[in-house]
């Protein structure tokens, strides 16, 4: 019976299951369950090009001569849906079980995107229902008794006290060379114009002043020589962000989200896990207040009315997507590293951002999906195909850039640590993929060191690779130990910091303990062999089996 093919592929419904007769090319190649949508859930989640054999054949027939050969060498572009609902992925199962999303109330002037069932929205909605002549504004009426004055305050210092415009521009240029290629949530051209135009009156825009200060601080961090006022500039930027948590400094906007993202990066680079995690949580909460997790596009969905109120242009919409993509990536990565849970905004339907020239922001989206899907895949078993497929997704990421390879290895180690936590070893398939990911990252660290790209993963990836290799006790992972130890030694010598020296000493301690365990096992095996028969040299080439006569001939055709 000939194979049936689905000619129309409606989006999957949470209420109805349907049989799929044709899987897309990527799902067939990866042996994954395809839901037959366009794009399917797997391709939508991980940014693969979703094509079906029938479509590919038709395109090949209609293509001009020579187009087929060129298309085979063209890198696959991720499919980004611009219409309809986002296709559900394994990480969205919990969201799919939630009730339908409530309408949004939008107030761009006050930076608010709230659900219509909010207490803040009720007077506004009642006024609309009663058709009052002067509609009630979106305001927190009767929020408290008002018995104490609201705190007001400003930051006493000014950024111009610590930096000239030229110095600030130089530090910002370092930031866009070092940080922007992966965390591309800011637009360099727009940022540079705003910096020049508002430098004289920067303090009148507190949120943007904090962004400028922290961009300059990160630029100083990644410079060959730190700026002498780096700590003062840092305190200035953090003071603005801290004040905004207890006083209405300014309306919450994208600058506020960007400020907390920059703070998260700097804290992760310089201080303890809990502090960077808290900064990431605040960034996510601000992103939710801004409604960045909801893709407000007027395409007839539940958010159509809110989209009309927001009236986002394409550039602003992409900026919102980039900010949320980076916020979610940092929060998922940092909470996974630290071993805690993070905020999870309900009814998230934000699409992946468009590719940014000279940057790799799409990699953040893929890694985020992998880490989010890890919990569900692990529940099926660490030895399951679902869990092994997560390593395949990481391995499929293009590792041309050393920073991309480094953060991909960071995510890979997040998955490998589950094996150590359960006292189990990874399968040979997982070991092969993980070894390739880790080796690529380790090979790129030397170049990052030379370029002063001192990311936190430069120390943690070699150290964690040693711990994972010793725990798994697999030859392929153990083969990474010499390279990893050499990198730890190089960083301890170069930076002479407490963290680098501590990592090197701890890694030495772990390897020494592992070696002692191995030697103890070898000693027991040697003791057992002491009771074996003496070895006798046998000339196998001239050895003659004397059976005491000829064997009878058996006719097997009888």
PDB file of C-alpha atoms in Angstrom, residues 4 55 71 103 153 248 282-283 307 313 318 345 382 386 414 416 451 459 468 477 481 507 517:
ATOM      1  CA  UNK A   4       0.156   8.482   2.441  1.00  0.00           C
ATOM      2  CA  UNK A  55       8.106  19.927  -0.757  1.00  0.00           C
ATOM      3  CA  UNK A  71      21.536  24.492  -2.157  1.00  0.00           C
ATOM      4  CA  UNK A 103      -6.027  39.447  27.673  1.00  0.00           C
ATOM      5  CA  UNK A 153      15.731  59.793  45.612  1.00  0.00           C
ATOM      6  CA  UNK A 248       9.990  55.254  41.309  1.00  0.00           C
ATOM      7  CA  UNK A 282      15.227  40.589  38.702  1.00  0.00           C
ATOM      8  CA  UNK A 283      15.964  40.883  34.983  1.00  0.00           C
ATOM      9  CA  UNK A 307      -0.738  44.394  20.022  1.00  0.00           C
ATOM     10  CA  UNK A 313       7.367  48.509  14.910  1.00  0.00           C
ATOM     11  CA  UNK A 318      12.962  42.444  17.449  1.00  0.00           C
ATOM     12  CA  UNK A 345       6.475  33.647  33.157  1.00  0.00           C
ATOM     13  CA  UNK A 382      19.413   9.377  31.700  1.00  0.00           C
ATOM     14  CA  UNK A 386      15.465  11.736  24.600  1.00  0.00           C
ATOM     15  CA  UNK A 414      25.092  20.914  32.930  1.00  0.00           C
ATOM     16  CA  UNK A 416      26.746  15.587  32.295  1.00  0.00           C
ATOM     17  CA  UNK A 451      42.392  38.030  23.113  1.00  0.00           C
ATOM     18  CA  UNK A 459      38.034  28.430  34.219  1.00  0.00           C
ATOM     19  CA  UNK A 468      33.115  14.868  35.146  1.00  0.00           C
ATOM     20  CA  UNK A 477      36.678  11.763  28.950  1.00  0.00           C
ATOM     21  CA  UNK A 481      42.465  15.700  31.636  1.00  0.00           C
ATOM     22  CA  UNK A 507      41.627  19.532  40.367  1.00  0.00           C
ATOM     23  CA  UNK A 517      41.671   4.463  43.844  1.00  0.00           C
TER      24      UNK A 517
END
